[in-house]
PDB file of C-alpha atoms and ligand atoms in Angstrom:
ATOM      1  CA  MET A   1       0.000   0.000   0.000  1.00  0.00           C
ATOM      2  CA  ALA A   2       2.982   2.290  -0.599  1.00  0.00           C
ATOM      3  CA  ASP A   3       1.011   4.877  -2.564  1.00  0.00           C
ATOM      4  CA  LEU A   4      -1.934   5.158  -0.186  1.00  0.00           C
ATOM      5  CA  ILE A   5      -3.137   8.683   0.535  1.00  0.00           C
ATOM      6  CA  TRP A   6      -6.137  10.053   2.415  1.00  0.00           C
ATOM      7  CA  ARG A   7      -7.737  13.284   1.257  1.00  0.00           C
ATOM      8  CA  CYS A   8      -9.129  15.194   4.240  1.00  0.00           C
ATOM      9  CA  GLY A   9     -10.459  18.613   3.242  1.00  0.00           C
ATOM     10  CA  THR A  10      -7.530  20.646   1.948  1.00  0.00           C
ATOM     11  CA  ARG A  11      -5.025  18.174   3.437  1.00  0.00           C
ATOM     12  CA  ILE A  12      -3.616  15.125   1.725  1.00  0.00           C
ATOM     13  CA  LEU A  13      -2.193  12.654   4.222  1.00  0.00           C
ATOM     14  CA  ASP A  14       0.666  10.422   3.086  1.00  0.00           C
ATOM     15  CA  LEU A  15       0.041   6.915   4.392  1.00  0.00           C
ATOM     16  CA  SER A  16       3.100   5.243   2.932  1.00  0.00           C
ATOM     17  CA  ARG A  17       4.050   4.750   6.598  1.00  0.00           C
ATOM     18  CA  PRO A  18       1.608   4.277   9.475  1.00  0.00           C
ATOM     19  CA  ILE A  19       0.562   7.487  11.208  1.00  0.00           C
ATOM     20  CA  VAL A  20      -0.867   8.224  14.632  1.00  0.00           C
ATOM     21  CA  MET A  21      -4.225   9.793  15.470  1.00  0.00           C
ATOM     22  CA  GLY A  22      -4.109  11.133  19.036  1.00  0.00           C
ATOM     23  CA  VAL A  23      -7.279  10.775  21.143  1.00  0.00           C
ATOM     24  CA  LEU A  24      -8.670  13.785  22.975  1.00  0.00           C
ATOM     25  CA  ASN A  25     -11.956  13.195  24.781  1.00  0.00           C
ATOM     26  CA  VAL A  26     -13.548  16.403  26.042  1.00  0.00           C
ATOM     27  CA  THR A  27     -15.966  14.397  28.162  1.00  0.00           C
ATOM     28  CA  PRO A  28     -16.519  13.688  31.844  1.00  0.00           C
ATOM     29  CA  ASP A  29     -16.995   9.934  31.340  1.00  0.00           C
ATOM     30  CA  SER A  30     -14.674   8.474  28.679  1.00  0.00           C
ATOM     31  CA  PHE A  31     -13.285   5.140  29.773  1.00  0.00           C
ATOM     32  CA  SER A  32      -9.654   6.178  30.151  1.00  0.00           C
ATOM     33  CA  ASP A  33      -9.301   9.976  29.928  1.00  0.00           C
ATOM     34  CA  GLY A  34     -12.782  11.065  31.050  1.00  0.00           C
ATOM     35  CA  GLY A  35     -12.725  14.338  32.996  1.00  0.00           C
ATOM     36  CA  LEU A  36      -9.037  15.055  32.372  1.00  0.00           C
ATOM     37  CA  TYR A  37      -9.516  17.544  29.519  1.00  0.00           C
ATOM     38  CA  SER A  38     -12.991  18.961  30.137  1.00  0.00           C
ATOM     39  CA  ASP A  39     -11.766  22.539  30.380  1.00  0.00           C
ATOM     40  CA  PRO A  40     -10.484  24.203  27.182  1.00  0.00           C
ATOM     41  CA  ILE A  41      -7.043  25.108  28.560  1.00  0.00           C
ATOM     42  CA  SER A  42      -6.120  21.558  29.527  1.00  0.00           C
ATOM     43  CA  ALA A  43      -7.619  20.286  26.257  1.00  0.00           C
ATOM     44  CA  PHE A  44      -5.404  22.651  24.219  1.00  0.00           C
ATOM     45  CA  GLN A  45      -2.348  21.742  26.249  1.00  0.00           C
ATOM     46  CA  ARG A  46      -2.997  18.050  25.696  1.00  0.00           C
ATOM     47  CA  ALA A  47      -3.631  18.593  21.974  1.00  0.00           C
ATOM     48  CA  ARG A  48      -0.388  20.520  21.498  1.00  0.00           C
ATOM     49  CA  ALA A  49       1.559  17.955  23.502  1.00  0.00           C
ATOM     50  CA  MET A  50       0.257  15.144  21.263  1.00  0.00           C
ATOM     51  CA  LEU A  51       1.213  17.080  18.112  1.00  0.00           C
ATOM     52  CA  LYS A  52       4.714  17.574  19.529  1.00  0.00           C
ATOM     53  CA  GLU A  53       4.930  13.856  20.250  1.00  0.00           C
ATOM     54  CA  GLY A  54       4.231  13.069  16.597  1.00  0.00           C
ATOM     55  CA  ALA A  55       0.460  12.756  16.197  1.00  0.00           C
ATOM     56  CA  VAL A  56      -0.560  13.645  12.634  1.00  0.00           C
ATOM     57  CA  ILE A  57      -4.288  13.818  13.435  1.00  0.00           C
ATOM     58  CA  LEU A  58      -6.107  14.759  16.639  1.00  0.00           C
ATOM     59  CA  ASP A  59      -9.447  12.981  17.135  1.00  0.00           C
ATOM     60  CA  ILE A  60     -11.714  15.038  19.369  1.00  0.00           C
ATOM     61  CA  GLY A  61     -14.891  13.704  20.907  1.00  0.00           C
ATOM     62  CA  GLY A  62     -17.603  15.170  23.136  1.00  0.00           C
ATOM     63  CA  GLU A  63     -19.518  11.938  23.779  1.00  0.00           C
ATOM     64  CA  SER A  64     -18.172   8.714  25.259  1.00  0.00           C
ATOM     65  CA  THR A  65     -19.022   5.560  23.318  1.00  0.00           C
ATOM     66  CA  ARG A  66     -17.845   3.133  25.986  1.00  0.00           C
ATOM     67  CA  PRO A  67     -20.301   0.273  26.588  1.00  0.00           C
ATOM     68  CA  GLY A  68     -23.324   1.629  28.445  1.00  0.00           C
ATOM     69  CA  ALA A  69     -22.355   5.329  28.124  1.00  0.00           C
ATOM     70  CA  ALA A  70     -25.181   7.866  28.255  1.00  0.00           C
ATOM     71  CA  PRO A  71     -25.913   9.685  24.960  1.00  0.00           C
ATOM     72  CA  VAL A  72     -25.000  13.406  24.865  1.00  0.00           C
ATOM     73  CA  ASP A  73     -27.210  15.767  22.879  1.00  0.00           C
ATOM     74  CA  ALA A  74     -25.854  17.616  19.866  1.00  0.00           C
ATOM     75  CA  SER A  75     -25.752  21.104  21.399  1.00  0.00           C
ATOM     76  CA  GLU A  76     -23.738  19.850  24.372  1.00  0.00           C
ATOM     77  CA  GLN A  77     -21.301  17.965  22.122  1.00  0.00           C
ATOM     78  CA  ILE A  78     -20.854  21.080  19.967  1.00  0.00           C
ATOM     79  CA  ALA A  79     -20.252  23.254  23.036  1.00  0.00           C
ATOM     80  CA  ARG A  80     -17.580  20.809  24.217  1.00  0.00           C
ATOM     81  CA  VAL A  81     -15.646  20.235  21.004  1.00  0.00           C
ATOM     82  CA  ARG A  82     -16.138  23.167  18.624  1.00  0.00           C
ATOM     83  CA  PRO A  83     -13.920  25.703  20.454  1.00  0.00           C
ATOM     84  CA  ILE A  84     -11.075  23.177  20.575  1.00  0.00           C
ATOM     85  CA  LEU A  85     -11.447  22.248  16.901  1.00  0.00           C
ATOM     86  CA  ALA A  86     -11.640  25.877  15.838  1.00  0.00           C
ATOM     87  CA  GLY A  87      -8.530  26.804  17.828  1.00  0.00           C
ATOM     88  CA  LEU A  88      -6.548  23.851  16.492  1.00  0.00           C
ATOM     89  CA  ALA A  89      -7.627  24.646  12.932  1.00  0.00           C
ATOM     90  CA  LEU A  90      -6.077  28.109  13.372  1.00  0.00           C
ATOM     91  CA  ASP A  91      -2.862  26.329  14.418  1.00  0.00           C
ATOM     92  CA  GLY A  92      -3.005  24.342  11.143  1.00  0.00           C
ATOM     93  CA  ALA A  93      -3.573  20.979  12.866  1.00  0.00           C
ATOM     94  CA  VAL A  94      -5.411  18.135  11.127  1.00  0.00           C
ATOM     95  CA  THR A  95      -8.375  17.380  13.332  1.00  0.00           C
ATOM     96  CA  SER A  96     -11.125  14.822  13.356  1.00  0.00           C
ATOM     97  CA  VAL A  97     -14.479  14.991  15.132  1.00  0.00           C
ATOM     98  CA  ASP A  98     -15.584  11.766  16.795  1.00  0.00           C
ATOM     99  CA  THR A  99     -19.388  11.855  16.630  1.00  0.00           C
ATOM    100  CA  ARG A 100     -22.477   9.934  15.530  1.00  0.00           C
ATOM    101  CA  SER A 101     -24.510  13.136  15.149  1.00  0.00           C
ATOM    102  CA  ALA A 102     -24.963  14.811  11.765  1.00  0.00           C
ATOM    103  CA  GLU A 103     -25.594  18.153  13.451  1.00  0.00           C
ATOM    104  CA  VAL A 104     -22.328  17.916  15.392  1.00  0.00           C
ATOM    105  CA  ALA A 105     -20.389  16.745  12.335  1.00  0.00           C
ATOM    106  CA  ALA A 106     -21.673  19.651  10.205  1.00  0.00           C
ATOM    107  CA  ALA A 107     -20.906  22.251  12.897  1.00  0.00           C
ATOM    108  CA  CYS A 108     -17.413  20.873  13.439  1.00  0.00           C
ATOM    109  CA  VAL A 109     -16.496  20.683   9.744  1.00  0.00           C
ATOM    110  CA  GLU A 110     -17.582  24.300   9.480  1.00  0.00           C
ATOM    111  CA  ALA A 111     -15.319  25.114  12.442  1.00  0.00           C
ATOM    112  CA  GLY A 112     -12.348  23.527  10.673  1.00  0.00           C
ATOM    113  CA  ALA A 113     -12.396  19.764  11.349  1.00  0.00           C
ATOM    114  CA  SER A 114     -10.720  17.878   8.485  1.00  0.00           C
ATOM    115  CA  ILE A 115     -12.253  14.459   9.232  1.00  0.00           C
ATOM    116  CA  ILE A 116     -15.608  13.060  10.390  1.00  0.00           C
ATOM    117  CA  ASN A 117     -15.095   9.922  12.501  1.00  0.00           C
ATOM    118  CA  ASP A 118     -18.445   8.158  12.852  1.00  0.00           C
ATOM    119  CA  VAL A 119     -18.402   5.095  15.100  1.00  0.00           C
ATOM    120  CA  ALA A 120     -21.892   4.278  13.786  1.00  0.00           C
ATOM    121  CA  GLY A 121     -20.436   3.812  10.293  1.00  0.00           C
ATOM    122  CA  PHE A 122     -22.528   6.442   8.471  1.00  0.00           C
ATOM    123  CA  ARG A 123     -25.654   4.315   8.936  1.00  0.00           C
ATOM    124  CA  GLU A 124     -27.746   7.488   9.401  1.00  0.00           C
ATOM    125  CA  PRO A 125     -28.731   9.064   6.048  1.00  0.00           C
ATOM    126  CA  ALA A 126     -28.221  12.538   7.578  1.00  0.00           C
ATOM    127  CA  MET A 127     -24.568  11.651   8.260  1.00  0.00           C
ATOM    128  CA  VAL A 128     -24.120  10.580   4.634  1.00  0.00           C
ATOM    129  CA  ASP A 129     -25.638  13.919   3.539  1.00  0.00           C
ATOM    130  CA  VAL A 130     -23.165  15.872   5.697  1.00  0.00           C
ATOM    131  CA  ALA A 131     -20.264  13.869   4.257  1.00  0.00           C
ATOM    132  CA  ALA A 132     -21.516  14.403   0.712  1.00  0.00           C
ATOM    133  CA  GLY A 133     -21.950  18.135   1.321  1.00  0.00           C
ATOM    134  CA  CYS A 134     -18.355  18.790   2.414  1.00  0.00           C
ATOM    135  CA  ASP A 135     -14.842  17.680   1.483  1.00  0.00           C
ATOM    136  CA  ALA A 136     -13.730  16.270   4.830  1.00  0.00           C
ATOM    137  CA  GLY A 137     -12.171  12.830   5.154  1.00  0.00           C
ATOM    138  CA  VAL A 138     -14.453  10.198   6.698  1.00  0.00           C
ATOM    139  CA  VAL A 139     -13.815   7.225   8.989  1.00  0.00           C
ATOM    140  CA  VAL A 140     -16.438   4.524   8.500  1.00  0.00           C
ATOM    141  CA  MET A 141     -16.340   2.313  11.586  1.00  0.00           C
ATOM    142  CA  HIS A 142     -18.116  -0.981  12.220  1.00  0.00           C
ATOM    143  CA  MET A 143     -20.215  -1.214  15.360  1.00  0.00           C
ATOM    144  CA  LEU A 144     -22.695  -3.997  16.110  1.00  0.00           C
ATOM    145  CA  GLY A 145     -25.852  -2.309  17.494  1.00  0.00           C
ATOM    146  CA  GLU A 146     -25.564   0.653  19.870  1.00  0.00           C
ATOM    147  CA  PRO A 147     -23.078   1.536  22.646  1.00  0.00           C
ATOM    148  CA  GLY A 148     -25.756   0.810  25.272  1.00  0.00           C
ATOM    149  CA  SER A 149     -26.143  -2.835  24.257  1.00  0.00           C
ATOM    150  CA  MET A 150     -23.292  -3.694  21.884  1.00  0.00           C
ATOM    151  CA  GLN A 151     -21.423  -5.902  24.346  1.00  0.00           C
ATOM    152  CA  ASP A 152     -24.511  -8.053  25.151  1.00  0.00           C
ATOM    153  CA  GLU A 153     -23.343 -11.350  23.643  1.00  0.00           C
ATOM    154  CA  PRO A 154     -22.261 -10.225  20.165  1.00  0.00           C
ATOM    155  CA  VAL A 155     -22.463 -13.091  17.642  1.00  0.00           C
ATOM    156  CA  TYR A 156     -20.902 -13.484  14.191  1.00  0.00           C
ATOM    157  CA  ASP A 157     -20.430 -16.516  11.922  1.00  0.00           C
ATOM    158  CA  ASP A 158     -17.189 -15.110  10.519  1.00  0.00           C
ATOM    159  CA  VAL A 159     -16.376 -11.790  12.141  1.00  0.00           C
ATOM    160  CA  VAL A 160     -13.701 -10.748   9.627  1.00  0.00           C
ATOM    161  CA  ALA A 161     -15.903 -11.529   6.616  1.00  0.00           C
ATOM    162  CA  GLU A 162     -18.953  -9.818   8.120  1.00  0.00           C
ATOM    163  CA  VAL A 163     -17.112  -6.666   9.196  1.00  0.00           C
ATOM    164  CA  THR A 164     -15.331  -6.474   5.813  1.00  0.00           C
ATOM    165  CA  ARG A 165     -18.650  -6.825   3.971  1.00  0.00           C
ATOM    166  CA  TYR A 166     -20.238  -4.127   6.140  1.00  0.00           C
ATOM    167  CA  LEU A 167     -17.370  -1.676   5.577  1.00  0.00           C
ATOM    168  CA  LYS A 168     -17.365  -2.305   1.848  1.00  0.00           C
ATOM    169  CA  GLY A 169     -21.121  -1.642   1.636  1.00  0.00           C
ATOM    170  CA  ALA A 170     -20.998   1.477   3.817  1.00  0.00           C
ATOM    171  CA  ALA A 171     -18.111   2.913   1.779  1.00  0.00           C
ATOM    172  CA  LEU A 172     -19.994   2.217  -1.460  1.00  0.00           C
ATOM    173  CA  ARG A 173     -23.085   4.012  -0.114  1.00  0.00           C
ATOM    174  CA  LEU A 174     -20.903   7.045   0.630  1.00  0.00           C
ATOM    175  CA  ARG A 175     -19.367   6.915  -2.837  1.00  0.00           C
ATOM    176  CA  ASP A 176     -22.818   6.635  -4.434  1.00  0.00           C
ATOM    177  CA  ALA A 177     -23.803   9.764  -2.488  1.00  0.00           C
ATOM    178  CA  GLY A 178     -20.816  11.629  -3.953  1.00  0.00           C
ATOM    179  CA  VAL A 179     -18.009  11.127  -1.443  1.00  0.00           C
ATOM    180  CA  ALA A 180     -14.771  10.610  -3.373  1.00  0.00           C
ATOM    181  CA  ARG A 181     -13.027   7.278  -2.805  1.00  0.00           C
ATOM    182  CA  GLU A 182      -9.791   8.915  -1.607  1.00  0.00           C
ATOM    183  CA  ARG A 183     -11.691  10.640   1.244  1.00  0.00           C
ATOM    184  CA  ILE A 184     -12.805   7.335   2.777  1.00  0.00           C
ATOM    185  CA  ALA A 185     -11.054   5.292   5.497  1.00  0.00           C
ATOM    186  CA  VAL A 186     -12.485   2.211   7.215  1.00  0.00           C
ATOM    187  CA  ASP A 187     -12.182   0.877  10.771  1.00  0.00           C
ATOM    188  CA  PRO A 188     -13.151  -2.565  12.167  1.00  0.00           C
ATOM    189  CA  GLY A 189     -14.280  -0.990  15.461  1.00  0.00           C
ATOM    190  CA  ILE A 190     -12.262  -2.908  18.012  1.00  0.00           C
ATOM    191  CA  GLY A 191     -14.411  -3.352  21.142  1.00  0.00           C
ATOM    192  CA  PHE A 192     -17.639  -2.177  19.519  1.00  0.00           C
ATOM    193  CA  GLY A 193     -19.882  -5.250  19.769  1.00  0.00           C
ATOM    194  CA  LYS A 194     -17.003  -7.743  19.844  1.00  0.00           C
ATOM    195  CA  THR A 195     -15.720 -10.359  22.261  1.00  0.00           C
ATOM    196  CA  LEU A 196     -12.019 -10.835  22.983  1.00  0.00           C
ATOM    197  CA  GLU A 197     -11.879 -13.525  20.281  1.00  0.00           C
ATOM    198  CA  HIS A 198     -13.608 -11.247  17.750  1.00  0.00           C
ATOM    199  CA  ASN A 199     -11.125  -8.449  18.473  1.00  0.00           C
ATOM    200  CA  LEU A 200      -8.150 -10.766  18.062  1.00  0.00           C
ATOM    201  CA  ALA A 201      -9.543 -12.242  14.842  1.00  0.00           C
ATOM    202  CA  LEU A 202     -10.108  -8.760  13.419  1.00  0.00           C
ATOM    203  CA  ILE A 203      -6.584  -7.558  14.198  1.00  0.00           C
ATOM    204  CA  ALA A 204      -5.086 -10.776  12.824  1.00  0.00           C
ATOM    205  CA  GLY A 205      -7.324 -10.515   9.739  1.00  0.00           C
ATOM    206  CA  LEU A 206      -6.816  -6.807   9.040  1.00  0.00           C
ATOM    207  CA  ASP A 207      -5.095  -7.612   5.743  1.00  0.00           C
ATOM    208  CA  ARG A 208      -8.503  -8.718   4.408  1.00  0.00           C
ATOM    209  CA  ILE A 209     -10.016  -5.356   5.347  1.00  0.00           C
ATOM    210  CA  ALA A 210      -6.998  -3.479   3.930  1.00  0.00           C
ATOM    211  CA  ALA A 211      -7.533  -5.380   0.657  1.00  0.00           C
ATOM    212  CA  LEU A 212     -10.675  -3.268   0.129  1.00  0.00           C
ATOM    213  CA  GLY A 213      -8.219  -0.551  -0.880  1.00  0.00           C
ATOM    214  CA  TYR A 214      -9.208   2.104   1.673  1.00  0.00           C
ATOM    215  CA  PRO A 215      -6.853   3.257   4.425  1.00  0.00           C
ATOM    216  CA  VAL A 216      -7.542   1.279   7.600  1.00  0.00           C
ATOM    217  CA  VAL A 217      -7.873   3.076  10.957  1.00  0.00           C
ATOM    218  CA  VAL A 218      -7.542   0.956  14.106  1.00  0.00           C
ATOM    219  CA  GLY A 219      -8.122   1.859  17.751  1.00  0.00           C
ATOM    220  CA  VAL A 220      -6.905  -0.689  20.284  1.00  0.00           C
ATOM    221  CA  SER A 221      -5.535   1.841  22.742  1.00  0.00           C
ATOM    222  CA  ARG A 222      -6.116   0.945  26.412  1.00  0.00           C
ATOM    223  CA  LYS A 223      -9.201  -1.082  25.513  1.00  0.00           C
ATOM    224  CA  ARG A 224     -10.873  -3.703  27.662  1.00  0.00           C
ATOM    225  CA  PHE A 225      -9.596  -6.680  25.631  1.00  0.00           C
ATOM    226  CA  ILE A 226      -6.038  -5.715  26.675  1.00  0.00           C
ATOM    227  CA  GLY A 227      -7.182  -5.948  30.281  1.00  0.00           C
ATOM    228  CA  ALA A 228      -8.801  -9.319  29.568  1.00  0.00           C
ATOM    229  CA  ILE A 229      -5.508 -10.688  28.200  1.00  0.00           C
ATOM    230  CA  THR A 230      -3.179  -9.151  30.761  1.00  0.00           C
ATOM    231  CA  GLY A 231      -5.269  -8.746  33.902  1.00  0.00           C
ATOM    232  CA  VAL A 232      -4.450  -4.995  34.002  1.00  0.00           C
ATOM    233  CA  THR A 233      -7.649  -3.357  35.197  1.00  0.00           C
ATOM    234  CA  GLU A 234      -6.657   0.335  35.037  1.00  0.00           C
ATOM    235  CA  PRO A 235      -6.923   1.549  31.391  1.00  0.00           C
ATOM    236  CA  ALA A 236      -4.085   4.104  31.745  1.00  0.00           C
ATOM    237  CA  GLU A 237      -1.745   1.264  32.772  1.00  0.00           C
ATOM    238  CA  ARG A 238      -2.295  -0.677  29.524  1.00  0.00           C
ATOM    239  CA  LEU A 239       0.546   1.051  27.639  1.00  0.00           C
ATOM    240  CA  GLY A 240       2.538  -2.075  26.786  1.00  0.00           C
ATOM    241  CA  GLY A 241      -0.509  -3.931  25.511  1.00  0.00           C
ATOM    242  CA  SER A 242      -1.703  -0.877  23.554  1.00  0.00           C
ATOM    243  CA  VAL A 243       1.646  -0.420  21.825  1.00  0.00           C
ATOM    244  CA  ALA A 244       1.842  -4.145  21.004  1.00  0.00           C
ATOM    245  CA  GLY A 245      -1.653  -4.009  19.528  1.00  0.00           C
ATOM    246  CA  ALA A 246      -0.829  -0.927  17.448  1.00  0.00           C
ATOM    247  CA  VAL A 247       2.344  -2.513  16.054  1.00  0.00           C
ATOM    248  CA  CYS A 248       0.538  -5.767  15.180  1.00  0.00           C
ATOM    249  CA  ALA A 249      -2.277  -3.801  13.528  1.00  0.00           C
ATOM    250  CA  ALA A 250       0.226  -1.796  11.469  1.00  0.00           C
ATOM    251  CA  GLU A 251       2.008  -4.992  10.447  1.00  0.00           C
ATOM    252  CA  ARG A 252      -1.346  -6.411   9.255  1.00  0.00           C
ATOM    253  CA  GLY A 253      -2.076  -3.309   7.159  1.00  0.00           C
ATOM    254  CA  ALA A 254      -3.433  -0.519   9.379  1.00  0.00           C
ATOM    255  CA  SER A 255      -2.394   2.946   8.215  1.00  0.00           C
ATOM    256  CA  VAL A 256      -3.776   5.081  11.046  1.00  0.00           C
ATOM    257  CA  LEU A 257      -3.445   4.088  14.697  1.00  0.00           C
ATOM    258  CA  ARG A 258      -5.860   5.830  17.062  1.00  0.00           C
ATOM    259  CA  VAL A 259      -4.059   6.081  20.420  1.00  0.00           C
ATOM    260  CA  HIS A 260      -3.936   7.831  23.784  1.00  0.00           C
ATOM    261  CA  ASP A 261      -0.173   7.330  24.282  1.00  0.00           C
ATOM    262  CA  VAL A 262       1.270   9.112  21.271  1.00  0.00           C
ATOM    263  CA  ALA A 263       5.020   9.276  21.957  1.00  0.00           C
ATOM    264  CA  SER A 264       5.432   5.576  22.765  1.00  0.00           C
ATOM    265  CA  THR A 265       3.339   4.498  19.786  1.00  0.00           C
ATOM    266  CA  VAL A 266       5.175   6.796  17.350  1.00  0.00           C
ATOM    267  CA  GLN A 267       8.497   5.413  18.532  1.00  0.00           C
ATOM    268  CA  ALA A 268       7.327   1.791  18.329  1.00  0.00           C
ATOM    269  CA  LEU A 269       5.871   2.265  14.844  1.00  0.00           C
ATOM    270  CA  ALA A 270       9.056   3.911  13.572  1.00  0.00           C
ATOM    271  CA  VAL A 271      11.147   0.931  14.674  1.00  0.00           C
ATOM    272  CA  ALA A 272       8.600  -1.669  13.506  1.00  0.00           C
ATOM    273  CA  SER A 273       8.300   0.030  10.101  1.00  0.00           C
ATOM    274  CA  ALA A 274      12.082   0.150   9.669  1.00  0.00           C
ATOM    275  CA  ILE A 275      12.363  -3.581  10.430  1.00  0.00           C
ATOM    276  CA  LEU A 276       9.418  -4.479   8.193  1.00  0.00           C
ATOM    277  CA  ARG A 277      10.877  -2.442   5.302  1.00  0.00           C
ATOM    278  CA  GLU A 278      14.162  -4.312   5.703  1.00  0.00           C
ATOM    279  CA  ARG A 279      12.296  -7.632   5.630  1.00  0.00           C
ATOM    280  CA  ALA A 280      10.450  -6.569   2.464  1.00  0.00           C
TER     281      ALA A 280
HETATM  282  N1  HH2 B 301     -12.768   3.917  19.787  1.00  0.00           N
HETATM  283  C1  HH2 B 301     -13.349   4.772  20.667  1.00  0.00           C
HETATM  284  C2  HH2 B 301     -13.916   5.964  20.206  1.00  0.00           C
HETATM  285  N2  HH2 B 301     -13.875   6.300  18.904  1.00  0.00           N
HETATM  286  N3  HH2 B 301     -13.226   5.808  16.686  1.00  0.00           N
HETATM  287  C3  HH2 B 301     -12.665   4.987  15.805  1.00  0.00           C
HETATM  288  N4  HH2 B 301     -12.606   5.309  14.499  1.00  0.00           N
HETATM  289  N5  HH2 B 301     -12.098   3.784  16.185  1.00  0.00           N
HETATM  290  C4  HH2 B 301     -12.122   3.375  17.486  1.00  0.00           C
HETATM  291  O1  HH2 B 301     -11.636   2.258  17.779  1.00  0.00           O
HETATM  292  C5  HH2 B 301     -12.721   4.244  18.456  1.00  0.00           C
HETATM  293  C6  HH2 B 301     -13.297   5.472  18.013  1.00  0.00           C
HETATM  294  C7  HH2 B 301     -13.373   4.435  22.112  1.00  0.00           C
HETATM  295  O2  HH2 B 301     -12.265   4.947  22.787  1.00  0.00           O
HETATM  296  P1  HH2 B 301     -12.199   6.337  23.587  1.00  0.00           P
HETATM  297  O3  HH2 B 301     -12.505   7.500  22.693  1.00  0.00           O
HETATM  298  O4  HH2 B 301     -10.886   6.430  24.248  1.00  0.00           O
HETATM  299  O5  HH2 B 301     -13.267   6.210  24.737  1.00  0.00           O
HETATM  300  P2  HH2 B 301     -14.732   6.761  24.922  1.00  0.00           P
HETATM  301  O6  HH2 B 301     -15.567   6.255  23.798  1.00  0.00           O
HETATM  302  O7  HH2 B 301     -15.141   6.252  26.274  1.00  0.00           O
HETATM  303  O8  HH2 B 301     -14.687   8.276  24.891  1.00  0.00           O
END
């Protein structure tokens, strides 16, 4: 995938090597950084620190999607994230808004967000309309059901085949609506309606998703499946597992790694990429 690019508004991202998307949750209840960056000053400081550490994209969310999280209405999400996105756009940063709401996505693109990251996979027609009406990049993620119930015994016959088919169909619907192919990235949605085995199968089978030809975004950072494997209960202490997951995902074809711990992941990916290039 040496010539892969991702067109995000006026920015063209070079994905010939894996890049890092830093996570910034401006929420009180996100599973690992909830409450840490709720005020704009600490959010800006965190954003700038992640850029310094090598993040190419900052993904900013005003609603937690952890299992069982309470929905946040559009006006509250906009109030939380728009000032941060607008300020970072003035700095020239590439930003992404993490939302399932068309109203929030539209307001944030207008404020300067370069990417719409929809964990609901653009299943809402209004989200497709927003994407078609702007030139932002889009992340189409797979989620089984809704955050409130997605972890209630998720079942698949062949998780990799089913997620790949879903992503292919959702991307085609966006293209039919007028979203250019080079604006679209796909994401298997690690932890979104998946058991530990499903998550492992998806990471191991990422090459099948990458074969669709779209850049693949993957978020394993600090997630529950790392705790299930290692016994580490505190999300912020899952650095080693998160970095291992990011490196394995990149080796299987992921181009964008969505992470909380930017510096360690950037360093690990640089070394892994150098070794993999030598092997090639
Ligand atoms: N994971 C989370 C949120 N958004 N977006 C994409 N594209 N891929 C992911 O894997 C993904 C995502 C969940 O993590 P986090 O934002 O840290 O937590 P919370 O949803 O509790 O705010």
